Short mmCIF file of C-alpha atoms in Angstrom, two decimals:
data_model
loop_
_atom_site.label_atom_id
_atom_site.label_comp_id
_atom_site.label_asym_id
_atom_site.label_seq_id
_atom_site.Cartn_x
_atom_site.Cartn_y
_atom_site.Cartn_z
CA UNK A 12 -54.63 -29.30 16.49
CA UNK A 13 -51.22 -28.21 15.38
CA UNK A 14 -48.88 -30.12 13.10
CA UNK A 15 -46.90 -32.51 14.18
CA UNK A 16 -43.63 -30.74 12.68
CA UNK A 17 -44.41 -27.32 14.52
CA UNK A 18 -44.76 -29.12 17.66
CA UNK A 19 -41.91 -30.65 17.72
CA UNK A 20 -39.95 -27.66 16.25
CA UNK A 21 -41.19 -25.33 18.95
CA UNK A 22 -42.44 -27.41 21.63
CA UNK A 23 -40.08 -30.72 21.35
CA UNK A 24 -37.52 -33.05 24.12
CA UNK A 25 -36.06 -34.69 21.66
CA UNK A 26 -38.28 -36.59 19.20
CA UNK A 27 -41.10 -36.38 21.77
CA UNK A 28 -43.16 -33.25 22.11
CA UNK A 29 -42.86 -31.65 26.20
CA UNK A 30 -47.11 -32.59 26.90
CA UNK A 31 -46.56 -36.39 26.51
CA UNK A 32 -43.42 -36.23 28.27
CA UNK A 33 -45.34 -34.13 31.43
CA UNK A 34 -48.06 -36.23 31.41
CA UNK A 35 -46.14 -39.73 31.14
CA UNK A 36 -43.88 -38.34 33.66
CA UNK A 37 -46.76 -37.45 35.97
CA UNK A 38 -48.46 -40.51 35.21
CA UNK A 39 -45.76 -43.23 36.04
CA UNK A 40 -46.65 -43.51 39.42
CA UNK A 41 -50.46 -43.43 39.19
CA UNK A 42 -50.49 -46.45 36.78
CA UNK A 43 -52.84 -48.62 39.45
CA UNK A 44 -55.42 -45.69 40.03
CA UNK A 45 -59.07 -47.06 39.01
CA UNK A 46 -60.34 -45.83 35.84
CA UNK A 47 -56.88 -43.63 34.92
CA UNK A 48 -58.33 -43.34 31.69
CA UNK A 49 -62.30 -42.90 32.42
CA UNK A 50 -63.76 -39.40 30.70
CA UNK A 51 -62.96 -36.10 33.15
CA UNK A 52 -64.77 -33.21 33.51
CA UNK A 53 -64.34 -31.68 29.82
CA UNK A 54 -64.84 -27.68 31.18
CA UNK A 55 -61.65 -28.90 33.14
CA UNK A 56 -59.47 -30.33 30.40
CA UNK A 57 -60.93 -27.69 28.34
CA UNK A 58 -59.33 -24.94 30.71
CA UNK A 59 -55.95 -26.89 30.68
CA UNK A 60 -56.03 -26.97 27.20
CA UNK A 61 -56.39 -23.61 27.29
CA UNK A 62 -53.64 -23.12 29.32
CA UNK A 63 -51.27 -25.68 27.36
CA UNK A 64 -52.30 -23.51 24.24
CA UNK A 65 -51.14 -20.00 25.90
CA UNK A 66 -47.92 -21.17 26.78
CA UNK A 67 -48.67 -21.64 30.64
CA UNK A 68 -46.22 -24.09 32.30
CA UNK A 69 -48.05 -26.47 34.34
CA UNK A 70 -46.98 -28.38 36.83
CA UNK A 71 -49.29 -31.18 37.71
CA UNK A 72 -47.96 -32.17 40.95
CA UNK A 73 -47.88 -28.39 42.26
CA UNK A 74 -51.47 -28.09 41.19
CA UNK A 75 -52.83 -31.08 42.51
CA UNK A 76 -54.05 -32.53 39.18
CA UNK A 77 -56.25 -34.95 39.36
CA UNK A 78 -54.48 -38.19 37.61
CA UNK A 79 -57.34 -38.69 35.23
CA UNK A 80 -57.59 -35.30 34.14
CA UNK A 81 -53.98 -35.60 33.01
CA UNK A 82 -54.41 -38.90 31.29
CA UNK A 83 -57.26 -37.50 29.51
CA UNK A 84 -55.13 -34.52 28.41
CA UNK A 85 -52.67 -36.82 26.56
CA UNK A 86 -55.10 -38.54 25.04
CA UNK A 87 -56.67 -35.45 23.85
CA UNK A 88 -53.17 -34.16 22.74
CA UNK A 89 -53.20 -37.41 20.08
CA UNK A 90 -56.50 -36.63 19.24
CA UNK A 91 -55.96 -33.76 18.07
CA UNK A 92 -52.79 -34.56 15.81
CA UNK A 93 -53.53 -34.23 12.24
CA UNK A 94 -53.46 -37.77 10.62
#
């Protein structure tokens, strides 16, 4: 994972780094789906991950995300912070 700071320096809205924003923003309206945050596929997140690292905008809703693959990247994205 990367710092905290250098997130937020490069990558920040604000106090809150873009990912969590995306994904909280893409989220909001799947709040009653069963098992939101159930494990995904992790070659999936793995390749999104992937992506996120590399700079590639995503846009869940033009790629059809699944909703739990998104909720399991943010919680993969605090994971990763360094404590």
């Amino acid at each position: 994972g990367s710092p905290l700071e250098w997130i937020m320096r490069f990558q920040g809205v604000g106090f809150v780094p873009n990912i969590v924003v995306q994904c909280i923003q893409y989220l909001w309206d799947e709040l009653n789906t069963n098992g939101l945050f159930q494990p995904a596929s992790v070659d999936d997140l793995e390749v999104l991950i992937d992506r996120y690292n590399a700079g590639q905008k995503i846009n869940f809703e033009l790629e059809n995300l699944d909703a739990n693959l998104v909720a399991n990247l943010l919680l993969k994205f605090f994971e990763m912070l360094p404590e």
